[in-house]
Tab-separated table of N, CA and C in Angstrom:
chain	number	residue	atom	x	y	z
A	1	MET	N	92.202	36.971	-44.910
A	1	MET	CA	90.571	36.549	-43.725
A	1	MET	C	90.400	37.707	-43.025
A	2	ALA	N	89.271	37.815	-42.729
A	2	ALA	CA	89.024	39.181	-41.956
A	2	ALA	C	88.802	38.826	-40.476
A	3	GLY	N	89.091	39.542	-39.628
A	3	GLY	CA	88.972	39.809	-38.238
A	3	GLY	C	87.846	40.191	-37.472
A	4	ILE	N	88.071	40.005	-36.304
A	4	ILE	CA	86.862	40.349	-35.633
A	4	ILE	C	87.520	40.367	-34.384
A	5	SER	N	86.807	41.979	-33.671
A	5	SER	CA	87.445	42.825	-32.499
A	5	SER	C	85.849	42.828	-31.824
A	6	LYS	N	86.042	41.823	-30.546
A	6	LYS	CA	84.384	42.316	-29.651
A	6	LYS	C	84.858	42.638	-28.871
A	7	VAL	N	84.195	42.834	-27.344
A	7	VAL	CA	84.507	43.837	-26.324
A	7	VAL	C	83.455	43.316	-25.323
A	8	ILE	N	83.308	42.630	-24.324
A	8	ILE	CA	82.143	42.539	-23.163
A	8	ILE	C	82.728	42.758	-22.424
A	9	LEU	N	81.728	44.340	-21.781
A	9	LEU	CA	82.233	44.987	-20.285
A	9	LEU	C	81.324	45.092	-19.829
A	10	VAL	N	81.269	44.538	-18.197
A	10	VAL	CA	80.135	45.013	-16.769
A	10	VAL	C	80.806	45.605	-15.901
A	11	GLY	N	80.734	46.993	-16.063
A	11	GLY	CA	81.001	47.642	-15.527
A	11	GLY	C	79.909	48.980	-14.447
A	12	ASN	N	81.025	49.599	-14.205
A	12	ASN	CA	79.946	51.194	-13.234
A	12	ASN	C	80.828	52.590	-14.404
A	13	LEU	N	80.057	53.796	-14.715
A	13	LEU	CA	80.260	54.775	-15.190
A	13	LEU	C	80.994	55.139	-13.961
A	14	GLY	N	82.630	55.884	-14.469
A	14	GLY	CA	82.972	56.729	-13.576
A	14	GLY	C	83.024	58.733	-13.776
A	15	ARG	N	82.111	58.372	-14.910
A	15	ARG	CA	81.308	59.799	-14.942
A	15	ARG	C	80.319	59.751	-15.745
A	16	ASP	N	79.505	61.200	-15.386
A	16	ASP	CA	78.394	61.819	-16.301
A	16	ASP	C	79.019	61.172	-17.940
A	17	PRO	N	78.012	60.848	-18.790
A	17	PRO	CA	78.393	61.006	-20.133
A	17	PRO	C	78.376	62.211	-20.967
A	18	GLU	N	79.017	62.632	-21.626
A	18	GLU	CA	79.691	63.735	-22.678
A	18	GLU	C	78.784	63.623	-23.756
A	19	THR	N	78.510	64.376	-24.692
A	19	THR	CA	77.570	64.717	-25.881
A	19	THR	C	78.097	65.221	-26.909
A	20	ARG	N	79.057	65.390	-27.690
A	20	ARG	CA	79.995	65.780	-28.254
A	20	ARG	C	79.083	65.758	-29.798
A	21	TYR	N	79.843	66.608	-31.284
A	21	TYR	CA	79.949	66.612	-32.363
A	21	TYR	C	80.803	66.566	-33.025
A	22	THR	N	81.364	65.674	-33.883
A	22	THR	CA	82.193	66.146	-34.683
A	22	THR	C	82.186	67.301	-35.640
A	23	PRO	N	82.912	67.617	-36.117
A	23	PRO	CA	82.782	68.442	-37.346
A	23	PRO	C	82.012	68.877	-38.362
A	24	ASN	N	81.444	67.048	-38.980
A	24	ASN	CA	80.668	67.559	-39.966
A	24	ASN	C	79.317	66.841	-39.435
A	25	GLY	N	79.330	67.129	-37.588
A	25	GLY	CA	77.389	66.888	-36.940
A	25	GLY	C	77.705	65.843	-36.573
A	26	THR	N	78.142	65.207	-36.694
A	26	THR	CA	78.170	63.305	-35.824
A	26	THR	C	77.757	62.977	-34.575
A	27	MET	N	76.958	62.859	-34.011
A	27	MET	CA	76.797	63.304	-32.271
A	27	MET	C	77.407	61.712	-31.960
A	28	ASN	N	78.357	61.928	-30.992
A	28	ASN	CA	78.984	60.750	-30.627
A	28	ASN	C	78.955	60.968	-28.846
A	29	VAL	N	78.651	59.755	-28.044
A	29	VAL	CA	78.313	60.149	-26.812
A	29	VAL	C	79.898	59.680	-25.732
A	30	GLN	N	80.304	60.437	-24.941
A	30	GLN	CA	81.346	59.206	-24.580
A	30	GLN	C	81.593	59.591	-22.781
A	31	PHE	N	81.987	58.015	-22.288
A	31	PHE	CA	82.207	58.058	-20.726
A	31	PHE	C	82.856	57.135	-20.608
A	32	THR	N	83.418	57.007	-19.133
A	32	THR	CA	84.646	56.304	-18.560
A	32	THR	C	83.829	54.931	-18.021
A	33	LEU	N	83.900	53.605	-18.090
A	33	LEU	CA	83.994	53.022	-17.221
A	33	LEU	C	84.814	52.204	-16.318
A	34	ALA	N	84.229	52.094	-15.661
A	34	ALA	CA	85.400	51.108	-14.549
A	34	ALA	C	85.010	49.663	-14.668
A	35	VAL	N	85.724	48.560	-14.528
A	35	VAL	CA	85.975	46.908	-14.770
A	35	VAL	C	86.550	46.843	-13.309
A	36	SER	N	86.045	46.429	-12.682
A	36	SER	CA	86.595	46.034	-11.442
A	36	SER	C	86.460	44.321	-10.997
A	37	ARG	N	87.524	43.760	-10.455
A	37	ARG	CA	87.283	42.334	-10.082
A	37	ARG	C	88.258	42.160	-8.281
A	38	ARG	N	87.254	41.016	-8.444
A	38	ARG	CA	88.473	40.515	-6.230
A	38	ARG	C	88.957	39.425	-7.204
A	39	TYR	N	90.479	39.443	-6.638
A	39	TYR	CA	91.032	37.997	-6.763
A	39	TYR	C	92.407	37.612	-5.299
A	40	THR	N	92.437	36.321	-5.046
A	40	THR	CA	93.121	36.116	-4.137
A	40	THR	C	94.408	36.216	-4.596
A	41	ASP	N	95.763	36.810	-4.019
A	41	ASP	CA	96.973	36.254	-4.347
A	41	ASP	C	97.073	35.856	-3.810
A	42	SER	N	98.967	35.444	-4.343
A	42	SER	CA	99.660	33.873	-4.240
A	42	SER	C	100.039	33.907	-1.858
A	43	SER	N	99.676	34.857	-1.719
A	43	SER	CA	99.622	35.153	-0.051
A	43	SER	C	98.530	34.518	0.290
A	44	GLY	N	97.233	34.907	-0.482
A	44	GLY	CA	96.489	34.985	0.511
A	44	GLY	C	95.177	35.797	0.838
A	45	ALA	N	95.833	37.013	0.287
A	45	ALA	CA	95.225	38.274	0.595
A	45	ALA	C	94.216	39.013	-0.337
A	46	GLN	N	93.057	39.198	0.251
A	46	GLN	CA	92.450	39.292	-1.294
A	46	GLN	C	92.611	40.850	-2.107
A	47	GLN	N	92.448	40.773	-3.049
A	47	GLN	CA	92.605	41.924	-3.878
A	47	GLN	C	92.242	42.655	-4.602
A	48	ASP	N	92.009	43.727	-4.930
A	48	ASP	CA	90.966	44.676	-6.041
A	48	ASP	C	92.218	45.170	-7.345
A	49	SER	N	90.857	45.191	-8.426
A	49	SER	CA	92.310	45.329	-9.678
A	49	SER	C	91.042	46.291	-10.223
A	50	THR	N	91.368	47.107	-11.234
A	50	THR	CA	90.288	48.032	-11.900
A	50	THR	C	90.786	48.674	-13.032
A	51	THR	N	90.365	48.018	-14.285
A	51	THR	CA	90.715	48.941	-15.320
A	51	THR	C	89.778	49.349	-15.999
A	52	TRP	N	89.878	51.150	-16.315
A	52	TRP	CA	89.141	51.856	-16.518
A	52	TRP	C	89.486	51.816	-18.483
A	53	PHE	N	88.493	52.121	-19.391
A	53	PHE	CA	88.045	52.398	-20.795
A	53	PHE	C	87.022	53.732	-21.084
A	54	ARG	N	87.355	53.949	-22.467
A	54	ARG	CA	86.901	54.951	-22.395
A	54	ARG	C	85.755	54.720	-23.717
A	55	VAL	N	84.924	55.297	-23.122
A	55	VAL	CA	83.486	54.147	-24.025
A	55	VAL	C	83.017	55.513	-25.020
A	56	THR	N	82.690	55.168	-26.225
A	56	THR	CA	82.197	55.869	-27.140
A	56	THR	C	81.040	55.669	-27.933
A	57	GLY	N	79.661	55.934	-27.832
A	57	GLY	CA	78.638	55.557	-28.918
A	57	GLY	C	78.243	56.071	-30.161
A	58	TRP	N	77.925	55.587	-31.258
A	58	TRP	CA	78.113	56.670	-32.281
A	58	TRP	C	76.358	56.335	-32.730
A	59	GLY	N	75.899	57.312	-33.318
A	59	GLY	CA	75.025	57.232	-34.111
A	59	GLY	C	73.796	56.765	-33.064
A	60	ARG	N	72.893	56.071	-33.699
A	60	ARG	CA	71.204	56.196	-33.612
A	60	ARG	C	71.278	55.557	-31.879
A	61	LEU	N	72.968	54.880	-31.100
A	61	LEU	CA	73.182	54.352	-29.819
A	61	LEU	C	73.640	55.265	-29.558
A	62	ALA	N	74.113	56.854	-29.815
A	62	ALA	CA	74.203	58.152	-29.226
A	62	ALA	C	73.714	58.896	-28.759
A	63	GLU	N	72.447	58.517	-30.014
A	63	GLU	CA	71.010	59.576	-29.364
A	63	GLU	C	70.562	58.833	-28.316
A	64	THR	N	70.736	57.361	-28.168
A	64	THR	CA	69.820	57.188	-27.018
A	64	THR	C	70.820	57.006	-26.114
A	65	MET	N	71.842	56.800	-26.132
A	65	MET	CA	72.675	57.258	-24.531
A	65	MET	C	72.414	58.971	-24.467
A	66	ASP	N	72.135	59.673	-24.953
A	66	ASP	CA	72.007	60.830	-25.141
A	66	ASP	C	70.705	61.150	-23.912
A	67	ARG	N	69.627	60.161	-24.816
A	67	ARG	CA	68.310	61.027	-24.143
A	67	ARG	C	68.014	60.188	-22.672
A	68	LEU	N	69.564	58.835	-22.648
A	68	LEU	CA	68.845	57.656	-21.198
A	68	LEU	C	69.685	59.018	-19.716
A	69	THR	N	70.464	59.953	-20.429
A	69	THR	CA	71.573	60.591	-20.122
A	69	THR	C	70.894	61.925	-19.195
A	70	GLN	N	70.036	62.535	-20.388
A	70	GLN	CA	69.118	63.527	-19.828
A	70	GLN	C	67.854	63.191	-19.037
A	71	ASN	N	67.641	61.916	-19.079
A	71	ASN	CA	66.249	61.584	-17.968
A	71	ASN	C	66.608	60.755	-17.180
A	72	GLY	N	68.493	60.804	-16.281
A	72	GLY	CA	68.980	60.583	-15.541
A	72	GLY	C	68.919	58.889	-15.318
A	73	TYR	N	68.804	58.395	-16.461
A	73	TYR	CA	69.382	57.047	-16.174
A	73	TYR	C	70.775	57.016	-16.688
A	74	LEU	N	70.961	57.215	-17.342
A	74	LEU	CA	72.733	56.533	-17.441
A	74	LEU	C	73.631	58.196	-16.624
A	75	THR	N	73.800	57.479	-15.726
A	75	THR	CA	74.782	58.570	-15.256
A	75	THR	C	75.498	58.379	-14.234
A	76	LYS	N	77.102	58.705	-13.597
A	76	LYS	CA	78.327	58.366	-12.413
A	76	LYS	C	77.689	57.582	-11.447
A	77	GLY	N	78.552	56.361	-11.648
A	77	GLY	CA	77.989	55.413	-10.754
A	77	GLY	C	77.109	54.043	-11.148
A	78	LYS	N	76.014	54.222	-12.603
A	78	LYS	CA	75.307	53.178	-12.816
A	78	LYS	C	76.068	52.383	-13.372
A	79	GLN	N	75.373	50.823	-13.207
A	79	GLN	CA	75.798	49.713	-13.520
A	79	GLN	C	75.578	49.213	-15.228
A	80	VAL	N	76.118	49.226	-16.042
A	80	VAL	CA	75.940	49.137	-18.021
A	80	VAL	C	76.713	47.834	-18.265
A	81	TYR	N	76.033	47.235	-19.455
A	81	TYR	CA	76.304	45.984	-20.007
A	81	TYR	C	76.675	47.111	-21.609
A	82	VAL	N	77.989	46.692	-21.798
A	82	VAL	CA	78.858	47.240	-23.252
A	82	VAL	C	79.297	46.333	-24.078
A	83	GLU	N	79.326	46.309	-25.472
A	83	GLU	CA	79.456	45.494	-25.990
A	83	GLU	C	80.208	46.750	-27.633
A	84	GLY	N	81.194	46.334	-28.033
A	84	GLY	CA	81.957	47.209	-28.627
A	84	GLY	C	83.442	46.159	-29.536
A	85	ARG	N	83.553	47.706	-29.983
A	85	ARG	CA	84.914	46.802	-31.021
A	85	ARG	C	86.387	47.667	-29.741
A	86	LEU	N	87.338	46.722	-29.477
A	86	LEU	CA	88.460	47.337	-28.534
A	86	LEU	C	90.063	47.949	-29.352
A	87	GLU	N	89.811	49.064	-29.133
A	87	GLU	CA	91.190	49.137	-29.409
A	87	GLU	C	92.040	50.241	-28.513
A	88	SER	N	93.382	49.698	-28.463
A	88	SER	CA	94.773	50.466	-27.519
A	88	SER	C	94.491	51.575	-27.999
A	89	ARG	N	95.188	52.957	-27.798
A	89	ARG	CA	95.603	54.180	-28.405
A	89	ARG	C	96.907	54.625	-27.349
A	90	GLU	N	97.884	55.261	-27.843
A	90	GLU	CA	98.554	55.532	-26.638
A	90	GLU	C	99.016	57.329	-26.899
A	91	TYR	N	99.031	57.883	-26.125
A	91	TYR	CA	98.858	59.283	-25.626
A	91	TYR	C	100.156	59.766	-24.568
A	92	GLN	N	100.467	60.747	-24.850
A	92	GLN	CA	101.538	61.165	-23.934
A	92	GLN	C	101.100	62.233	-22.896
A	93	ASP	N	101.032	61.885	-21.111
A	93	ASP	CA	100.150	63.080	-20.492
A	93	ASP	C	100.882	64.185	-20.061
A	94	GLN	N	100.375	65.017	-19.237
A	94	GLN	CA	100.849	66.341	-18.991
A	94	GLN	C	102.718	66.548	-18.374
A	95	ALA	N	102.676	65.567	-17.804
A	95	ALA	CA	104.595	64.392	-17.602
A	95	ALA	C	105.132	64.228	-18.532
A	96	GLY	N	104.359	64.086	-19.772
A	96	GLY	CA	105.451	63.845	-20.455
A	96	GLY	C	105.428	61.951	-21.206
A	97	GLN	N	105.174	61.055	-20.084
A	97	GLN	CA	105.293	60.108	-19.906
A	97	GLN	C	103.803	59.131	-20.695
A	98	THR	N	104.843	58.169	-21.633
A	98	THR	CA	103.335	57.681	-22.230
A	98	THR	C	102.832	56.983	-21.806
A	99	ARG	N	101.214	57.066	-22.266
A	99	ARG	CA	100.566	56.251	-21.871
A	99	ARG	C	99.270	55.529	-22.669
A	100	THR	N	98.552	54.695	-22.498
A	100	THR	CA	98.260	53.964	-23.032
A	100	THR	C	96.541	53.676	-22.966
A	101	SER	N	95.557	53.964	-23.794
A	101	SER	CA	93.908	54.406	-23.349
A	101	SER	C	93.450	53.451	-23.684
A	102	LEU	N	92.339	52.393	-23.154
A	102	LEU	CA	91.755	51.671	-23.649
A	102	LEU	C	90.548	51.812	-24.366
A	103	ASP	N	89.712	51.910	-25.764
A	103	ASP	CA	88.836	52.504	-26.017
A	103	ASP	C	88.029	51.646	-26.902
A	104	VAL	N	86.631	51.748	-26.033
A	104	VAL	CA	85.917	51.041	-27.102
A	104	VAL	C	84.650	51.579	-27.996
A	105	SER	N	84.279	51.303	-28.934
A	105	SER	CA	83.283	52.261	-30.061
A	105	SER	C	82.387	51.044	-29.645
A	106	ALA	N	81.321	51.414	-28.623
A	106	ALA	CA	79.866	50.377	-28.226
A	106	ALA	C	78.986	50.456	-29.519
A	107	THR	N	78.476	49.293	-29.805
A	107	THR	CA	77.314	48.907	-30.915
A	107	THR	C	76.530	48.564	-29.554
A	108	GLU	N	76.422	48.456	-28.759
A	108	GLU	CA	75.438	47.271	-27.783
A	108	GLU	C	75.815	48.515	-26.076
A	109	LEU	N	74.744	49.170	-25.512
A	109	LEU	CA	74.452	49.027	-24.441
A	109	LEU	C	73.177	48.932	-23.084
A	110	GLN	N	73.162	47.990	-21.799
A	110	GLN	CA	72.386	47.789	-21.256
A	110	GLN	C	72.748	48.161	-20.088
A	111	LEU	N	71.147	48.733	-19.508
A	111	LEU	CA	71.147	48.861	-18.225
A	111	LEU	C	71.270	48.075	-17.231
A	112	LEU	N	72.381	47.795	-16.521
A	112	LEU	CA	72.085	46.907	-14.967
A	112	LEU	C	71.273	47.760	-13.882
A	113	GLY	N	71.021	47.248	-13.355
A	113	GLY	CA	70.657	47.321	-11.843
A	113	GLY	C	69.393	47.021	-11.460
A	114	SER	N	68.854	47.585	-9.985
A	114	SER	CA	67.388	47.099	-9.680
A	114	SER	C	66.094	47.771	-10.655
A	115	ARG	N	65.222	47.501	-10.903
A	115	ARG	CA	63.726	48.440	-11.134
A	115	ARG	C	63.674	50.068	-10.857
A	116	GLY	N	64.247	49.721	-9.705
A	116	GLY	CA	64.140	51.481	-8.815
A	116	GLY	C	65.642	51.927	-9.643
A	117	ASP	N	66.779	51.244	-9.648
A	117	ASP	CA	67.629	52.368	-10.119
A	117	ASP	C	67.615	52.671	-11.478
A	118	ALA	N	67.691	51.678	-12.584
A	118	ALA	CA	67.979	52.027	-13.556
A	118	ALA	C	66.434	51.254	-15.272
A	119	ASP	N	65.979	49.949	-14.105
A	119	ASP	CA	65.143	49.086	-14.721
A	119	ASP	C	65.599	48.186	-15.474
A	120	GLY	N	67.101	48.698	-16.466
A	120	GLY	CA	67.412	47.614	-16.847
A	120	GLY	C	66.947	47.539	-18.529
A	121	GLY	N	67.396	47.865	-19.519
A	121	GLY	CA	66.650	48.117	-20.841
A	121	GLY	C	68.100	47.941	-21.954
A	122	SER	N	68.176	47.187	-22.944
A	122	SER	CA	68.877	46.367	-24.313
A	122	SER	C	68.880	48.381	-25.443
A	123	PHE	N	70.069	48.866	-25.125
A	123	PHE	CA	70.278	49.407	-26.457
A	123	PHE	C	71.270	49.040	-27.482
A	124	GLY	N	71.042	49.155	-28.630
A	124	GLY	CA	72.154	49.097	-29.899
A	124	GLY	C	72.058	49.625	-31.001
A	125	GLY	N	73.380	50.006	-31.470
A	125	GLY	CA	73.254	50.614	-32.574
A	125	GLY	C	72.656	49.965	-34.023
A	126	GLN	N	72.089	48.782	-33.940
A	126	GLN	CA	71.683	48.086	-34.850
A	126	GLN	C	70.357	47.781	-35.153
A	127	GLN	N	70.143	47.414	-36.495
A	127	GLN	CA	68.933	47.328	-36.092
A	127	GLN	C	68.754	46.020	-36.175
A	128	GLY	N	67.745	45.591	-35.227
A	128	GLY	CA	67.444	43.923	-34.762
A	128	GLY	C	66.336	43.792	-35.640
A	129	GLY	N	65.598	42.650	-35.039
A	129	GLY	CA	63.966	42.416	-35.136
A	129	GLY	C	62.976	42.810	-35.177
A	130	PRO	N	61.797	42.490	-35.365
A	130	PRO	CA	60.421	42.988	-35.096
A	130	PRO	C	60.849	44.132	-33.638
A	131	GLY	N	60.963	44.150	-32.861
A	131	GLY	CA	60.925	44.880	-31.345
A	131	GLY	C	62.604	46.520	-31.982
A	132	GLY	N	62.866	46.118	-33.127
A	132	GLY	CA	64.127	47.753	-33.270
A	132	GLY	C	65.341	47.243	-33.401
A	133	ALA	N	65.815	48.501	-32.130
A	133	ALA	CA	67.480	48.407	-32.612
A	133	ALA	C	67.643	47.521	-31.211
A	134	GLY	N	69.143	46.871	-31.531
A	134	GLY	CA	69.450	45.822	-30.825
A	134	GLY	C	70.496	45.174	-31.473
A	135	GLY	N	71.598	43.996	-31.184
A	135	GLY	CA	72.177	43.453	-31.424
A	135	GLY	C	71.982	42.414	-32.455
A	136	PRO	N	72.379	41.492	-32.596
A	136	PRO	CA	72.495	40.398	-33.260
A	136	PRO	C	71.072	39.306	-33.115
A	137	GLY	N	70.198	39.283	-33.971
A	137	GLY	CA	68.980	38.497	-33.762
A	137	GLY	C	68.196	39.674	-33.138
A	138	GLY	N	68.388	41.010	-32.949
A	138	GLY	CA	67.279	41.824	-31.954
A	138	GLY	C	67.009	41.524	-30.817
A	139	ARG	N	68.034	41.472	-29.918
A	139	ARG	CA	68.040	41.349	-29.042
A	139	ARG	C	67.708	43.121	-27.948
A	140	GLY	N	68.074	43.493	-28.608
A	140	GLY	CA	67.920	44.995	-28.171
A	140	GLY	C	66.678	45.225	-27.847
A	141	GLY	N	65.535	45.329	-29.061
A	141	GLY	CA	64.157	45.838	-28.907
A	141	GLY	C	63.591	44.891	-28.447
A	142	ARG	N	63.160	44.612	-27.788
A	142	ARG	CA	61.749	43.581	-26.864
A	142	ARG	C	60.309	43.053	-26.805
A	143	GLY	N	60.137	43.917	-27.692
A	143	GLY	CA	58.614	44.366	-28.504
A	143	GLY	C	58.072	43.832	-27.112
A	144	GLY	N	57.383	44.707	-26.230
A	144	GLY	CA	56.486	44.094	-25.456
A	144	GLY	C	56.858	42.450	-24.902
A	145	GLN	N	58.322	43.123	-24.298
A	145	GLN	CA	58.189	41.969	-23.581
A	145	GLN	C	59.247	42.398	-22.444
A	146	GLU	N	59.195	41.789	-20.758
A	146	GLU	CA	59.837	41.771	-20.024
A	146	GLU	C	61.413	42.536	-19.366
A	147	PRO	N	62.266	43.420	-19.155
A	147	PRO	CA	63.452	43.826	-19.322
A	147	PRO	C	64.440	42.007	-19.155
A	148	GLY	N	63.769	41.261	-18.120
A	148	GLY	CA	64.380	40.045	-18.326
A	148	GLY	C	64.520	38.653	-19.611
A	149	GLY	N	63.456	39.136	-20.615
A	149	GLY	CA	63.780	38.643	-21.571
A	149	GLY	C	62.762	37.822	-22.349
A	150	SER	N	61.248	37.684	-21.296
A	150	SER	CA	60.020	36.635	-21.260
A	150	SER	C	58.564	37.931	-21.508
A	151	PRO	N	58.105	37.343	-22.944
A	151	PRO	CA	56.892	37.883	-22.654
A	151	PRO	C	56.057	37.994	-22.059
A	152	ARG	N	55.234	38.776	-21.457
A	152	ARG	CA	54.180	39.485	-20.128
A	152	ARG	C	53.189	37.887	-20.475
A	153	GLY	N	53.461	37.449	-19.553
A	153	GLY	CA	52.156	36.405	-19.019
A	153	GLY	C	52.777	34.997	-19.680
A	154	ALA	N	54.616	35.121	-20.055
A	154	ALA	CA	54.018	33.771	-20.734
A	154	ALA	C	54.601	32.714	-19.519
A	155	GLN	N	54.760	31.389	-19.939
A	155	GLN	CA	54.732	30.244	-19.206
A	155	GLN	C	55.943	29.713	-19.538
A	156	ASP	N	56.504	29.180	-18.533
A	156	ASP	CA	58.042	27.851	-18.761
A	156	ASP	C	57.339	26.896	-18.900
A	157	ASP	N	57.974	25.816	-19.503
A	157	ASP	CA	57.072	24.038	-19.314
A	157	ASP	C	56.396	23.571	-18.655
A	158	PHE	N	56.508	23.896	-17.162
A	158	PHE	CA	55.878	23.225	-15.825
A	158	PHE	C	55.115	24.034	-15.609
A	159	GLY	N	54.086	25.024	-16.198
A	159	GLY	CA	53.055	26.025	-16.168
A	159	GLY	C	52.890	26.943	-15.119
A	160	THR	N	54.662	27.293	-15.035
A	160	THR	CA	54.406	28.468	-14.244
A	160	THR	C	54.623	30.085	-14.644
A	161	ASP	N	53.573	30.952	-14.492
A	161	ASP	CA	53.343	32.483	-14.612
A	161	ASP	C	55.127	32.980	-14.549
A	162	MET	N	55.515	33.075	-15.599
A	162	MET	CA	57.158	33.799	-15.457
A	162	MET	C	57.035	35.277	-14.592
A	163	ASP	N	55.701	35.864	-14.214
A	163	ASP	CA	55.265	36.969	-13.647
A	163	ASP	C	55.929	37.001	-12.494
A	164	ASP	N	55.809	35.401	-12.448
A	164	ASP	CA	55.498	35.183	-10.616
A	164	ASP	C	56.848	34.939	-10.054
A	165	VAL	N	57.437	34.657	-11.106
A	165	VAL	CA	59.452	34.484	-10.587
A	165	VAL	C	59.881	35.571	-9.779
A	166	PRO	N	60.527	34.866	-8.740
A	166	PRO	CA	60.576	36.434	-8.005
A	166	PRO	C	62.521	36.656	-8.336
A	167	PHE	N	62.691	36.328	-9.577
A	167	PHE	CA	64.166	37.319	-10.066
A	167	PHE	C	63.834	37.160	-11.538
């Protein structure tokens, strides 16, 4: 039976993405992603914990990530949503200690934040529905839809114009 390895992450870029090419000319884009959480420990004190991931995009997703980087939308500190495959890799650091790297091969990327920040948008390496790139069912290409997912001028079941909703 086949298995599945899928991870969904929301975090902030730890550095500007780097565009690289394999020896056979395949583009890939890499960046680090910090995923933080705040919790209360057993003594009642607030604690922060950050887990770092190394994210790599390939193919059409890499091309989109490179274009977003060049246009200043995908930079250090920006918040993103990433879907992909998780792999752990052990390596020796400079001091000779064995370390583990959490690597994600991204299949989808979505910019998060306010309109002034990055406008939000979904980008994937898979072909979707009529909108183009995206994850399953074509979620990525919104084809004339607002970043929130509803068509411009759409109304809900109560006749409210969704463009007038403040969130």
